[in-house]
Structures are given as C-alpha cells and as structure tokens.
Coordinates of C-alpha atoms and ligand atoms in Angstrom, one line a residue:
Chain A
M1 CA 32.5 -14.8 10.9
D2 CA 29.1 -14.2 9.3
K3 CA 28.5 -10.4 9.5
T4 CA 24.9 -9.4 8.9
L5 CA 23.4 -5.9 9.1
I6 CA 19.7 -5.3 9.4
F7 CA 18.2 -1.9 8.4
G8 CA 15.1 -0.1 7.2
H9 CA 14.6 2.8 4.9
K10 CA 16.1 6.2 4.8
S11 CA 14.3 8.9 6.7
P12 CA 13.5 6.2 9.2
D13 CA 10.1 6.0 10.8
T14 CA 9.1 4.0 13.9
D15 CA 8.4 0.7 12.0
T16 CA 11.8 0.9 10.3
I17 CA 13.7 1.4 13.5
C18 CA 11.8 -0.9 15.7
S19 CA 11.6 -3.7 13.1
A20 CA 15.4 -3.6 12.6
L21 CA 16.0 -3.8 16.4
V22 CA 13.5 -6.6 17.0
Y23 CA 14.5 -8.7 14.0
A24 CA 18.1 -8.5 15.0
D25 CA 17.1 -10.0 18.4
L26 CA 15.1 -12.7 16.7
K27 CA 18.0 -13.6 14.4
N28 CA 20.4 -13.7 17.4
A29 CA 18.0 -15.9 19.2
L30 CA 18.0 -18.3 16.2
G31 CA 21.8 -18.3 16.2
L32 CA 22.6 -15.9 13.4
E33 CA 24.7 -12.9 14.5
A34 CA 23.0 -9.8 13.2
R35 CA 23.3 -6.1 14.0
P36 CA 20.6 -3.5 13.6
V37 CA 21.6 -0.1 12.1
R38 CA 19.8 2.9 10.8
L39 CA 20.2 5.2 7.7
G40 CA 19.0 8.5 9.2
D41 CA 18.0 10.5 12.3
V42 CA 15.6 9.0 14.8
N43 CA 12.4 11.1 14.8
K44 CA 10.6 12.3 17.9
E45 CA 7.9 9.7 17.8
T46 CA 10.4 6.8 17.6
Q47 CA 12.6 8.3 20.3
F48 CA 9.5 8.4 22.6
A49 CA 8.9 4.7 21.9
L50 CA 12.6 3.8 22.5
D51 CA 12.7 5.8 25.7
R52 CA 9.4 4.3 27.0
F53 CA 10.7 0.8 26.6
G54 CA 14.3 1.6 27.6
V55 CA 15.9 0.6 24.3
E56 CA 18.9 2.4 22.6
A57 CA 18.6 3.5 19.0
P58 CA 20.6 1.4 16.5
E59 CA 23.8 2.8 15.2
L60 CA 23.8 5.3 12.2
I61 CA 25.6 4.2 9.1
E62 CA 26.3 6.1 5.9
K63 CA 27.1 3.1 3.8
V64 CA 27.6 -0.7 4.2
D65 CA 31.3 -1.5 4.9
D66 CA 33.2 -3.9 2.7
D67 CA 33.6 -6.5 5.4
V68 CA 29.8 -7.0 5.8
D69 CA 28.7 -10.4 4.3
N70 CA 24.9 -9.9 4.2
V71 CA 22.3 -7.3 4.7
I72 CA 18.7 -7.8 5.6
L73 CA 16.2 -5.1 4.5
V74 CA 13.2 -4.4 6.7
D75 CA 10.2 -2.1 5.9
H76 CA 11.4 -1.4 2.4
N77 CA 12.6 -3.1 -0.8
E78 CA 13.0 -0.3 -3.4
F79 CA 16.7 0.4 -3.8
Q80 CA 16.3 4.2 -3.9
Q81 CA 14.9 4.1 -0.4
S82 CA 17.9 2.0 0.8
V83 CA 21.5 2.5 1.6
D84 CA 23.5 4.3 -1.1
N85 CA 25.7 1.3 -1.9
I86 CA 22.9 -1.2 -1.9
Q87 CA 23.9 -2.4 -5.4
D88 CA 27.3 -3.6 -4.1
V89 CA 26.1 -5.7 -1.1
H90 CA 24.7 -9.1 -0.8
I91 CA 21.0 -9.0 0.3
S92 CA 20.1 -12.2 2.1
E93 CA 16.6 -11.3 3.2
V94 CA 13.7 -8.8 2.8
I95 CA 10.9 -8.5 5.3
D96 CA 8.4 -5.8 4.1
H97 CA 4.8 -4.7 3.6
H98 CA 5.1 -2.3 0.6
R99 CA 4.8 -2.8 -3.1
V100 CA 7.7 -4.5 -4.8
A101 CA 9.7 -2.5 -7.3
N102 CA 13.2 -1.3 -8.2
F103 CA 14.7 -4.4 -6.5
E104 CA 17.0 -7.0 -8.0
T105 CA 19.4 -9.7 -6.8
K106 CA 21.7 -12.1 -8.7
E107 CA 20.9 -15.0 -6.3
P108 CA 17.8 -16.4 -4.7
L109 CA 17.1 -15.0 -1.2
Y110 CA 14.4 -15.0 1.5
F111 CA 12.0 -12.4 0.3
R112 CA 8.9 -12.0 2.4
V113 CA 6.4 -9.3 1.7
E114 CA 2.9 -9.5 3.0
P115 CA -0.1 -7.1 2.3
V116 CA -0.4 -5.9 6.0
G117 CA -0.2 -2.4 7.5
C118 CA 3.2 -2.8 9.2
T119 CA 6.4 -4.8 9.1
A120 CA 6.1 -5.3 12.8
T121 CA 2.9 -7.4 12.2
I122 CA 5.0 -9.8 10.1
L123 CA 7.7 -9.9 12.7
N124 CA 5.2 -10.7 15.5
K125 CA 4.1 -13.7 13.3
M126 CA 7.7 -14.8 12.7
H127 CA 8.3 -15.0 16.5
K128 CA 5.4 -17.5 16.7
E129 CA 6.6 -19.5 13.7
N130 CA 10.0 -19.9 15.3
A131 CA 8.6 -20.3 18.8
V132 CA 10.6 -17.4 20.1
I133 CA 9.0 -15.5 23.0
L134 CA 9.0 -11.7 22.6
S135 CA 10.4 -9.7 25.5
K136 CA 8.2 -7.0 27.1
E137 CA 10.5 -4.4 25.5
N138 CA 10.4 -5.9 22.0
A139 CA 6.7 -6.3 22.2
G140 CA 6.5 -2.6 23.1
L141 CA 8.6 -1.7 20.1
L142 CA 6.5 -3.8 17.7
L143 CA 3.4 -2.3 19.1
S144 CA 4.8 1.2 18.6
A145 CA 5.5 0.4 15.0
I146 CA 1.9 -0.7 14.4
I147 CA 0.5 2.3 16.1
S148 CA 2.7 4.6 14.0
D149 CA 2.0 2.9 10.6
S150 CA -1.7 2.6 11.3
L151 CA -2.3 5.9 13.1
L152 CA -3.7 4.0 16.1
L153 CA -5.4 1.4 13.9
K154 CA -7.4 4.1 12.0
S155 CA -5.6 4.2 8.7
P156 CA -7.2 2.5 5.6
T157 CA -4.0 0.5 5.3
C158 CA -4.6 -1.2 8.7
T159 CA -5.7 -4.9 8.4
Q160 CA -7.3 -7.3 10.8
A161 CA -3.9 -8.9 11.2
D162 CA -2.4 -5.6 12.4
K163 CA -5.3 -5.0 14.8
E164 CA -5.0 -8.5 16.4
A165 CA -1.2 -8.1 16.6
A166 CA -1.5 -4.7 18.3
H167 CA -3.8 -6.0 21.0
E168 CA -1.6 -9.0 21.7
L169 CA 1.5 -6.9 21.8
A170 CA -0.1 -4.3 24.1
E171 CA -0.8 -7.1 26.6
I172 CA 2.8 -8.4 26.5
A173 CA 4.2 -4.9 26.7
G174 CA 1.9 -4.1 29.6
V175 CA 0.5 -0.9 28.2
D176 CA -3.0 0.4 27.4
L177 CA -3.1 0.5 23.6
E178 CA -5.2 3.7 23.4
T179 CA -3.5 5.7 26.1
Y180 CA 0.0 4.8 25.1
G181 CA -0.8 5.2 21.4
L182 CA -2.1 8.7 21.8
E183 CA 0.9 9.7 23.9
M184 CA 3.3 8.3 21.3
L185 CA 1.6 10.0 18.3
K186 CA 1.4 13.3 20.2
A187 CA 5.1 13.1 20.9
G188 CA 5.7 12.6 17.2
A189 CA 3.4 15.4 16.2
D190 CA 5.1 17.9 18.5
L191 CA 5.9 20.9 16.3
S192 CA 6.8 23.2 19.1
D193 CA 10.4 23.6 17.9
K194 CA 9.5 24.3 14.3
S195 CA 9.7 27.8 12.8
A196 CA 7.0 29.2 10.5
L197 CA 9.4 28.6 7.6
D198 CA 9.8 25.0 8.8
L199 CA 6.1 24.5 8.8
V200 CA 5.4 25.8 5.3
T201 CA 8.4 23.9 3.8
M202 CA 9.0 20.7 5.7
D203 CA 6.6 18.7 3.6
A204 CA 5.7 20.9 0.7
K205 CA 5.0 19.8 -2.9
E206 CA 4.5 21.9 -6.0
F207 CA 1.9 21.0 -8.6
T208 CA 0.9 22.4 -12.0
I209 CA -2.9 22.1 -12.0
G210 CA -4.4 23.2 -15.2
E211 CA -2.3 26.3 -16.0
A212 CA -1.8 27.3 -12.4
N213 CA 1.2 26.9 -10.1
V214 CA 0.0 25.5 -6.8
Q215 CA 2.0 24.7 -3.7
I216 CA 0.5 22.5 -1.1
A217 CA 2.3 22.1 2.3
Q218 CA 1.1 19.6 4.9
V219 CA 1.8 19.2 8.6
N220 CA 0.3 16.5 10.9
A221 CA -0.8 17.4 14.3
V222 CA -3.0 16.4 17.2
D223 CA -4.0 20.0 17.9
T224 CA -4.1 22.2 14.8
S225 CA -5.2 25.3 16.7
Q226 CA -1.7 25.3 18.3
I227 CA -0.1 25.6 14.9
Y228 CA -2.3 28.6 14.0
E229 CA -1.2 30.5 17.1
S230 CA 1.6 31.6 14.7
Q231 CA -0.7 32.2 11.7
A232 CA 0.7 35.7 11.1
A233 CA 4.3 34.4 10.7
I234 CA 3.1 31.4 8.6
E235 CA 1.2 33.8 6.3
Q236 CA 4.3 36.0 5.9
E237 CA 6.4 33.0 4.8
M238 CA 3.6 31.9 2.4
K239 CA 3.3 35.3 0.8
R240 CA 7.0 35.5 0.3
L241 CA 7.0 32.1 -1.5
I242 CA 3.9 33.1 -3.6
S243 CA 5.8 36.1 -4.8
D244 CA 9.1 34.3 -5.3
K245 CA 7.7 31.3 -7.1
G246 CA 4.8 33.1 -8.9
L247 CA 2.2 30.8 -7.3
E248 CA -1.5 31.2 -8.0
L249 CA -2.4 29.2 -4.9
F250 CA -0.6 28.3 -1.7
L251 CA -2.5 25.9 0.4
F252 CA -1.3 25.1 3.9
V253 CA -2.9 22.0 5.3
A254 CA -2.8 21.2 9.0
T255 CA -4.1 17.7 9.3
D256 CA -5.5 16.4 12.6
F257 CA -4.9 12.7 12.0
L258 CA -6.9 11.6 15.0
E259 CA -10.0 13.6 14.0
N260 CA -9.5 12.8 10.3
D261 CA -9.8 16.3 9.1
S262 CA -7.7 19.2 7.9
D263 CA -7.7 22.9 8.9
V264 CA -6.4 24.6 5.8
L265 CA -5.1 28.1 5.1
A266 CA -5.4 29.3 1.5
L267 CA -3.5 32.3 0.0
G268 CA -3.1 33.5 -3.6
S269 CA -5.2 34.8 -6.4
A270 CA -6.8 31.4 -7.0
K271 CA -7.8 30.8 -3.4
E272 CA -11.5 30.8 -4.2
K273 CA -10.9 27.5 -6.1
V274 CA -10.5 25.9 -2.6
E275 CA -14.0 27.0 -1.7
K276 CA -15.5 25.5 -4.8
A277 CA -13.4 22.3 -4.6
F278 CA -14.5 21.4 -1.1
D279 CA -17.8 23.4 -1.0
V280 CA -16.7 25.5 2.0
S281 CA -16.3 29.2 2.7
L282 CA -12.9 30.5 3.8
D283 CA -13.3 32.6 7.0
A284 CA -11.9 36.0 7.7
N285 CA -8.6 34.4 8.4
N286 CA -8.6 32.6 5.0
R287 CA -9.1 29.3 6.7
A288 CA -11.6 26.4 6.4
L289 CA -12.1 23.0 8.0
L290 CA -12.2 20.2 5.5
K291 CA -13.9 17.3 7.2
G292 CA -12.6 13.8 6.3
V293 CA -9.8 15.2 4.2
V294 CA -6.4 13.8 5.1
S295 CA -4.7 12.8 1.9
R296 CA -2.9 15.4 -0.2
K297 CA -2.6 13.1 -3.2
K298 CA -5.9 11.3 -3.2
Q299 CA -8.2 14.1 -1.9
I300 CA -6.8 17.6 -2.2
V301 CA -5.0 17.4 -5.5
T302 CA -7.9 15.4 -7.0
N303 CA -10.6 17.8 -5.9
L304 CA -8.7 20.9 -6.9
S305 CA -7.9 19.5 -10.3
E306 CA -11.6 19.6 -11.2
Q307 CA -11.7 23.4 -10.5
F308 CA -8.8 24.5 -12.7
Chain B
M1 CA -16.9 -13.1 -8.4
D2 CA -13.2 -13.2 -7.5
K3 CA -11.4 -14.7 -10.5
T4 CA -7.9 -15.8 -9.9
L5 CA -5.4 -17.5 -12.2
I6 CA -2.3 -19.4 -11.1
F7 CA 0.6 -20.0 -13.5
G8 CA 4.3 -20.6 -13.7
H9 CA 6.9 -19.5 -16.3
K10 CA 6.9 -19.8 -20.1
S11 CA 8.5 -23.1 -21.5
P12 CA 7.0 -24.7 -18.4
D13 CA 8.9 -27.4 -16.5
T14 CA 7.6 -29.9 -14.0
D15 CA 7.9 -27.5 -11.0
T16 CA 5.9 -24.8 -12.9
I17 CA 3.1 -27.1 -13.9
C18 CA 2.8 -29.1 -10.7
S19 CA 3.1 -26.0 -8.4
A20 CA 0.3 -24.3 -10.3
L21 CA -2.0 -27.3 -10.0
V22 CA -1.3 -28.0 -6.3
Y23 CA -1.4 -24.3 -5.2
A24 CA -4.8 -23.9 -6.9
D25 CA -6.1 -26.9 -4.9
L26 CA -4.7 -25.4 -1.7
K27 CA -6.3 -22.0 -2.5
N28 CA -9.6 -23.7 -3.2
A29 CA -9.4 -25.6 0.1
L30 CA -8.8 -22.3 1.8
G31 CA -11.9 -20.8 0.2
L32 CA -10.4 -18.8 -2.7
E33 CA -11.5 -19.8 -6.1
A34 CA -8.4 -20.2 -8.2
R35 CA -7.7 -21.9 -11.5
P36 CA -4.3 -23.3 -12.7
V37 CA -3.2 -22.5 -16.2
R38 CA 0.0 -22.9 -18.3
L39 CA 1.9 -20.7 -20.7
G40 CA 3.3 -23.4 -23.0
D41 CA 3.5 -27.1 -23.9
V42 CA 3.8 -29.8 -21.3
N43 CA 7.2 -31.5 -21.7
K44 CA 7.6 -35.3 -21.7
E45 CA 8.9 -35.4 -18.1
T46 CA 5.9 -33.5 -16.8
Q47 CA 3.5 -35.5 -18.8
F48 CA 4.9 -38.7 -17.3
A49 CA 4.3 -37.3 -13.8
L50 CA 0.8 -36.2 -14.6
D51 CA 0.0 -39.6 -16.1
R52 CA 1.5 -41.4 -13.2
F53 CA -0.7 -39.6 -10.7
G54 CA -3.8 -39.3 -12.9
V55 CA -3.9 -35.5 -13.1
E56 CA -4.9 -33.5 -16.2
A57 CA -2.6 -30.7 -17.4
P58 CA -3.8 -27.2 -16.7
E59 CA -5.4 -25.3 -19.6
L60 CA -3.1 -23.4 -22.0
I61 CA -3.5 -19.6 -22.1
E62 CA -1.9 -17.1 -24.5
K63 CA -2.8 -14.0 -22.4
V64 CA -4.7 -13.1 -19.3
D65 CA -8.3 -12.2 -20.1
D66 CA -9.7 -8.8 -19.1
D67 CA -12.2 -10.3 -16.7
V68 CA -9.5 -11.9 -14.5
D69 CA -9.2 -10.1 -11.2
N70 CA -5.9 -11.5 -9.8
V71 CA -3.0 -13.6 -11.0
I72 CA -0.7 -15.6 -8.8
L73 CA 2.8 -16.4 -10.1
V74 CA 4.5 -19.6 -9.1
D75 CA 8.1 -20.7 -9.9
H76 CA 9.1 -17.3 -11.4
N77 CA 8.8 -13.6 -10.8
E78 CA 10.7 -11.9 -13.7
F79 CA 8.2 -10.4 -16.1
Q80 CA 10.0 -11.5 -19.2
Q81 CA 9.4 -15.1 -18.2
S82 CA 5.8 -14.5 -17.5
V83 CA 2.6 -14.0 -19.6
D84 CA 2.9 -11.4 -22.3
N85 CA 0.4 -9.0 -20.8
I86 CA 1.7 -9.3 -17.2
Q87 CA 2.1 -5.5 -17.0
D88 CA -1.7 -5.1 -17.3
V89 CA -2.8 -7.5 -14.7
H90 CA -3.1 -7.4 -10.9
I91 CA -0.6 -9.7 -9.3
S92 CA -1.9 -10.8 -5.8
E93 CA 0.8 -13.3 -5.0
V94 CA 4.2 -14.7 -5.9
I95 CA 5.5 -18.1 -4.7
D96 CA 9.0 -18.7 -6.0
H97 CA 12.6 -19.8 -5.4
H98 CA 14.5 -17.8 -7.9
R99 CA 16.4 -14.5 -7.7
V100 CA 14.1 -11.4 -7.6
A101 CA 14.4 -9.1 -10.6
N102 CA 12.4 -7.3 -13.3
F103 CA 9.3 -7.3 -11.1
E104 CA 7.1 -4.4 -10.1
T105 CA 3.7 -3.8 -8.6
K106 CA 1.8 -0.7 -7.7
E107 CA 0.3 -2.3 -4.6
P108 CA 1.5 -4.4 -1.8
L109 CA 1.1 -8.1 -2.3
Y110 CA 1.9 -11.5 -0.8
F111 CA 5.4 -12.1 -2.2
R112 CA 7.2 -15.2 -0.9
V113 CA 10.6 -16.3 -2.2
E114 CA 12.7 -18.7 -0.3
P115 CA 16.2 -19.9 -1.2
V116 CA 15.3 -23.5 -1.7
G117 CA 15.7 -25.8 -4.7
C118 CA 12.1 -25.9 -5.8
T119 CA 8.8 -24.1 -5.5
A120 CA 7.1 -27.4 -4.5
T121 CA 9.2 -27.4 -1.3
I122 CA 7.6 -24.1 -0.3
L123 CA 4.1 -25.4 -1.2
N124 CA 4.6 -28.5 0.9
K125 CA 5.5 -26.2 3.9
M126 CA 2.4 -24.0 3.1
H127 CA 0.1 -27.0 3.4
K128 CA 1.5 -27.6 6.9
E129 CA 1.2 -23.9 7.9
N130 CA -2.5 -24.0 6.8
A131 CA -3.1 -27.4 8.2
V132 CA -4.3 -28.7 4.8
I133 CA -3.6 -32.4 4.1
L134 CA -2.0 -33.2 0.8
S135 CA -3.8 -35.8 -1.3
K136 CA -1.7 -38.7 -2.6
E137 CA -1.9 -37.2 -6.1
N138 CA -0.8 -33.7 -5.1
A139 CA 2.0 -35.2 -3.0
G140 CA 3.1 -37.1 -6.1
L141 CA 3.1 -33.9 -8.2
L142 CA 5.1 -31.9 -5.6
L143 CA 7.6 -34.8 -5.4
S144 CA 7.9 -34.9 -9.2
A145 CA 8.7 -31.2 -9.1
I146 CA 11.5 -31.6 -6.5
I147 CA 13.0 -34.6 -8.4
S148 CA 13.0 -32.5 -11.6
D149 CA 14.5 -29.3 -10.2
S150 CA 17.1 -31.2 -8.1
L151 CA 17.9 -34.0 -10.6
L152 CA 17.0 -36.5 -8.0
L153 CA 18.4 -34.5 -5.1
K154 CA 21.9 -34.3 -6.7
S155 CA 22.0 -30.7 -8.0
P156 CA 24.1 -28.2 -6.1
T157 CA 20.8 -26.1 -5.8
C158 CA 19.2 -28.8 -3.7
T159 CA 18.9 -27.9 0.0
Q160 CA 18.2 -29.9 3.1
A161 CA 14.6 -28.6 3.1
D162 CA 14.1 -30.0 -0.4
K163 CA 15.5 -33.4 0.6
E164 CA 13.3 -33.7 3.6
A165 CA 10.2 -32.6 1.6
A166 CA 11.0 -35.2 -1.1
H167 CA 11.2 -38.0 1.4
E168 CA 8.0 -36.9 3.1
L169 CA 6.1 -36.6 -0.2
A170 CA 7.3 -39.9 -1.5
E171 CA 5.8 -41.6 1.5
I172 CA 2.4 -39.8 1.1
A173 CA 2.5 -40.5 -2.7
G174 CA 3.3 -44.1 -2.0
V175 CA 6.2 -44.3 -4.4
D176 CA 9.9 -45.3 -4.0
L177 CA 11.8 -42.0 -4.4
E178 CA 14.8 -43.4 -6.4
T179 CA 12.8 -45.8 -8.6
Y180 CA 10.1 -43.3 -9.5
G181 CA 12.6 -40.5 -9.8
L182 CA 14.8 -42.4 -12.3
E183 CA 11.7 -43.4 -14.4
M184 CA 10.5 -39.8 -14.5
L185 CA 13.9 -38.3 -15.5
K186 CA 14.4 -41.0 -18.1
A187 CA 11.0 -40.1 -19.6
G188 CA 12.0 -36.5 -19.8
A189 CA 15.4 -37.3 -21.4
D190 CA 13.8 -39.4 -24.1
L191 CA 15.4 -38.1 -27.3
S192 CA 14.1 -41.0 -29.5
D193 CA 11.9 -38.7 -31.6
K194 CA 14.7 -36.1 -32.3
S195 CA 16.5 -35.9 -35.6
A196 CA 20.2 -35.4 -35.8
L197 CA 19.5 -31.7 -36.7
D198 CA 17.2 -31.4 -33.7
L199 CA 20.0 -32.7 -31.4
V200 CA 22.7 -30.3 -32.6
T201 CA 20.3 -27.2 -32.6
M202 CA 17.7 -27.7 -29.9
D203 CA 20.0 -26.2 -27.2
A204 CA 22.9 -24.6 -29.1
K205 CA 24.7 -21.4 -28.2
E206 CA 27.3 -19.5 -30.1
F207 CA 30.3 -17.9 -28.4
T208 CA 33.2 -15.8 -29.5
I209 CA 36.2 -17.1 -27.5
G210 CA 39.3 -15.1 -28.2
E211 CA 39.1 -14.7 -31.9
A212 CA 37.4 -18.0 -32.6
N213 CA 33.7 -18.7 -33.4
V214 CA 32.7 -21.6 -31.2
Q215 CA 29.3 -23.3 -31.1
I216 CA 28.4 -25.5 -28.2
A217 CA 25.3 -27.7 -28.3
Q218 CA 24.1 -29.6 -25.3
V219 CA 21.7 -32.4 -24.8
N220 CA 20.8 -34.1 -21.5
A221 CA 20.3 -37.8 -21.4
V222 CA 20.5 -40.8 -19.2
D223 CA 22.2 -43.0 -21.8
T224 CA 24.6 -41.0 -23.9
S225 CA 25.6 -44.0 -26.0
Q226 CA 22.1 -44.1 -27.4
I227 CA 22.6 -40.6 -28.8
Y228 CA 25.8 -41.6 -30.5
E229 CA 24.1 -44.5 -32.3
S230 CA 23.4 -41.7 -34.9
Q231 CA 26.9 -40.1 -34.6
A232 CA 27.4 -40.2 -38.4
A233 CA 24.2 -38.1 -39.0
I234 CA 25.1 -35.8 -36.1
E235 CA 28.6 -35.2 -37.6
Q236 CA 27.1 -34.4 -40.9
E237 CA 24.9 -31.7 -39.5
M238 CA 27.8 -30.3 -37.4
K239 CA 30.0 -30.1 -40.5
R240 CA 27.4 -28.3 -42.5
L241 CA 27.0 -25.7 -39.6
I242 CA 30.8 -25.3 -39.3
S243 CA 31.0 -24.5 -43.0
D244 CA 27.9 -22.3 -43.0
K245 CA 28.8 -20.3 -40.0
G246 CA 32.6 -20.3 -40.3
L247 CA 33.1 -22.0 -37.0
E248 CA 36.6 -22.9 -35.6
L249 CA 35.0 -25.3 -33.2
F250 CA 31.7 -27.1 -32.8
L251 CA 31.4 -29.0 -29.5
F252 CA 28.5 -31.3 -29.1
V253 CA 28.0 -32.1 -25.4
A254 CA 25.9 -35.1 -24.4
T255 CA 25.5 -34.8 -20.6
D256 CA 24.6 -37.7 -18.5
F257 CA 23.0 -35.8 -15.6
L258 CA 22.8 -38.9 -13.4
E259 CA 26.5 -39.8 -13.8
N260 CA 27.5 -36.1 -13.7
D261 CA 29.7 -36.3 -16.8
S262 CA 29.6 -35.4 -20.5
D263 CA 30.4 -37.4 -23.5
V264 CA 31.5 -34.7 -26.0
L265 CA 32.1 -34.7 -29.8
A266 CA 34.5 -32.1 -31.1
L267 CA 34.8 -31.0 -34.8
G268 CA 36.5 -28.1 -36.4
S269 CA 40.1 -26.7 -36.9
A270 CA 40.4 -25.9 -33.2
K271 CA 39.3 -29.2 -31.8
E272 CA 42.6 -29.8 -30.1
K273 CA 41.8 -26.9 -27.8
V274 CA 39.3 -29.3 -26.2
E275 CA 42.0 -31.8 -25.4
K276 CA 44.1 -29.1 -23.7
A277 CA 41.2 -27.5 -21.9
F278 CA 40.1 -30.7 -20.2
D279 CA 43.4 -32.7 -20.3
V280 CA 41.9 -35.5 -22.4
S281 CA 42.5 -37.1 -25.7
L282 CA 39.8 -37.2 -28.4
D283 CA 39.4 -40.8 -29.6
A284 CA 39.3 -41.9 -33.2
N285 CA 35.6 -40.8 -33.2
N286 CA 36.6 -37.3 -32.1
R287 CA 34.9 -38.0 -28.7
A288 CA 36.0 -37.7 -25.1
L289 CA 34.4 -38.3 -21.7
L290 CA 34.6 -35.2 -19.5
K291 CA 34.2 -36.4 -15.9
G292 CA 32.3 -34.1 -13.6
V293 CA 31.5 -31.6 -16.4
V294 CA 27.8 -30.8 -16.7
S295 CA 27.7 -27.0 -17.0
R296 CA 28.2 -25.3 -20.3
K297 CA 28.5 -21.9 -18.8
K298 CA 30.5 -22.6 -15.6
Q299 CA 32.7 -25.4 -16.8
I300 CA 33.0 -25.7 -20.6
V301 CA 33.1 -22.1 -21.7
T302 CA 35.4 -21.2 -18.7
N303 CA 37.9 -23.9 -19.4
L304 CA 37.9 -23.3 -23.2
S305 CA 38.5 -19.6 -22.7
E306 CA 41.8 -20.3 -21.1
Q307 CA 43.0 -22.1 -24.3
F308 CA 42.1 -19.4 -26.9
Ligands
MN1 MN1 6.2 0.2 7.7
MN2 MN1 11.5 -24.4 -9.9

C-alpha cells in the first residue's frame, strides 16, 4: 500500500498545520491515501482555528518511519526546517511559498512554489484545478492560515491572490473575515500564561552592533499595555541579563501587529542610542512608542546600527 | 523596463532551446516582455526542428548582463548546469522536469517542477491554463522537444502526459508524429562529419573496474552499420588509446536508440569479459550485438563489474 505522509515545518504555525490537513483531504479525494502529521506543538492561534472549525490536530511525529513510501512537504522546503531524517525519505511533492534553498532530491518530483503570502492560497487554487469542492471546515482552515501568514491581509508579503482567496474562503466557511480574523490573532497573541522571564527570552536575539553587545527581545500582542502591567518584573529579568551577559543595551520590543507599531522598553548604558536611532524620547519608565516599526531585522537593527 | 531572459541548460538540447523559445512567446502573450537566449551551440537535431518550423535559434549569451532584471530557467535548475554568473542574478521562475538540487534563492519565486519526461509537456499544459492558443510553429517546437527527450515516446522516462501532449501537438503542428520524429532523430544522429577519433572520444568515460582500467565510448545512431564502415580506422584509434592509457579493455558501444540495442566493439586483453558479462560471443571482427542494452551506467558498467 502506498503510504504517504504530509507535513509542514518544525515549530508549526497555522499555515503549516492547516495546509497539511487540507492537502491530505484533497489527496484522498483524488484517490491517493495520505495522512497529515506535524513536527511540533500546536500553538494557541492554530488551536483556536482547529476548535472553531471542529477539526482535530494531526498526529505528532518525531521522525518518518521506515515503512513510509513518500512524504509531501507543505509550507517549507529547506531541510533544516523539516523532519530530522528528511535525507532518508522519498519526497514526492513540495507545495510552498518560501525561497528555495537547502533542498535536494535524487529523482524528479512535483515541486510547486509560488510567490504568494501563504501555502493555503496555493491549495485553494489546487482545489479549483482539480475540481474538488472545499468543505466548510477546510475552507475555514485555509482562511485561518491566510489570516495568520498575512496578519489579516496587512503584511507586506500579502499578495492580491491571498486577498482574493481569503474573501472566497470566508464566504464558504461562513465567517466574517475581520471579526473572525481578529479573534484568531488575539487568541494567538494571548501572553497571559507567560512569566516575565518567558517574555524577555521567548524570542530574543543577541547582536554585536559596532563594539556593543545588544540584546533585542520581541513579543507580538494586540494589547501592549497588558504586557507592561508586569513591567517591574520584566525590568528585573532584563537587568539580570544585562549584568550576566555584559550587555550595553537590552531592548524589549512589544509589537502591536494590528496597529503596526512597537512599544519598546530600553535598559542599559547605551539606552540613549534608541532615542537617537528613532528620534524619540524615552519616558520616565524608559519606554517609547515607535510608530510603523514592526521588524526587528529590517527596522530596529538597521536603525540602531547607524548610531553605534 | 522589466528585462527578463529565458534560457535552458548548457550544452543545449532540443527541449532546452524549444522551451525557451515557446515560453518567451507565452510570456509575451501574457504581457511580460521576455527574451529567449541559449548558453551553447545548437545541435543538429535541434537545428532540424527549427528549420522545419521556420524558427530562428535564440541568441547565444556567455553571461547575464548587469541590466537584466530577471531570469527564467527552463529545463534545468542545478546551478552548475546554468549560466556562469547565475549566483548574481535574480531568478524569477523555474520550469523544469528534473530532480531539484544545487539551487538556492534569497526570495520566493515561481518554481514549477513536474515529474514528466519533458519541459515542453509542462509548457503545453501552461498554455491551456492561461487559455493561450499555440501557433502551429510553437506546437511543432514543443513536439520536437518531447520526441527528443522521450526518443519518440520510447524512453522509460516518458509518461502518459508526455504521450498525450505529443499527439495533441502533432495535430496542431500538422505533422505525422512517427514520420517527423524519425526524421528529426536521424538528423540528430548524423555522424557523417565525425572522424574515427571523434567517434571514440566524443562521449568516452574511463572506469576502474576491479583492478582493470576500462574505457567505454558510446555513440547513438539510427544505423550502426554505417558507423562500422570505418571500423578499421576506429580500431586504430582504440589501439592507440589502449597503449597510451594502459587499458585492459576498450569497449566501443554503438547504440541504436530506435531498436534499443547496441552493436559493441571490444579490444584489449580483457575483451573476453564482455562475452561473459553479456553471454555473447564476439565475432571475427571483435563485435557483438547486445540486445536491450542502451545504458552505459545502468547496464554495461553493472554487468561488467560482476566479471572483474
Ligand atoms: Mn506559510
Ligand atoms: Mn528536458
């Protein structure tokens, strides 16, 4: 029997989980037995989408078993983002929307990468190409994936094709795009169970800028003021890390991805560099609102680099 | 102005040249200005197809100029088969039917690889997807590519999709598939301007099998007897190489790709290994017909290896 697994990348996001689920259903509708699986925990946003449309998460796997004939990669192609034993398995297909790199097969395959904002947008198209009708549930999952990857159609990566697909899918799924989208993103941005240490370390990167050691931690939220209710505890963790690591600057960035701005907290001897870099004044709480700033790599590091 | 070049692999074959030409026309029909180019000489088979359908060969380039915005790769994706400065250019699309390897971009792109026998088969499909009608000339070029890559639909790499496309395209091009196909393949297999030295060196590989030095040269032809009209001269070149390189065996393989067999000429102290490997007797001219043997790698080297 042909045994085919479909999975997305490690640290799965909503596009990865939903695309694996929906593509497996499409494959089965076309007569190929295929099973969706996942390579990591389901995050809160994805769980919200699954619950809303009454779909179970795919099974977790650690590696691909020896008796699997084929694997299909969705939402990724780079091997380091894939299952650990990816080099030992036969890849029959890739459906993705990322750059192509660190990928290699011995045999020809079906490899489909399109420059759109979400794998789900390609899958919506593939249903049409194969004249397979999407169920309400699967339309809801693909919609959730697009909302997630495009931050409700606001991200610069979102294309016209993603927007059109999202509106179509919302109609089939029977939900209001804006209302449902906000609910889902808020569920994903729920930081209520995170400790102050979690917040300053869960997505932190260290940079050497000029001669200075700079740490920049970022969290995404829909209500940044909620995060700063525990500012005292956050500062305490930051100060400990500044001393432990000998940092000149620790910048904590709370990004409101709906408003497209970031409420930052700067500590360390070089904190005035932040004021110069973004032409703002830190308030008495060492905070400032950076309007239009959401990207650590493209906006924050770049602007700071000019000051050091 | 958007400047886009379309090209196939180095040492271009008929699929590479014809796919570049036809895809450029499709792109232009869809409103993207694109120009087909080539990375090497047009072979005899391809020239026959171009002449038959009254199409000029694309322009030869050595490298991609600085003012080119995008390149589209057809019929290949591995960088070592592509233009020398491929690392410095922006690849916007890949349309191919080979394995994926040694390829990398910084940005997402349109990357379409399908497990069929020929790039032209994918391009035929893309015309339908975009509702663009193929001209008689372009249908003839795509047909020629399929005939070339599939050896007139006989190769094990030829799929049902290639066969269906070939029949469709022959109808649009207004040619008889078999008659035209044979003419084109014969034009490509014309060895009349090759010297005996050309024949024994143009596609020769050296192997160490067991302890023995073995050279295997292969030529493709539709009439192998014609090649052996100059057997005396061929033997003279082989003997010189045996002595120069200290070979135990020199096997000259004249493959009839329509009959699916090879008329081989074996010289050297280990020539009786050929008899054992293929259960044949070399005749008084040191030749034998190996039925069903066409692949140097998968059939000849493998069988010989068991004898040494
Ligand atoms: Mn995605
Ligand atoms: Mn080809």
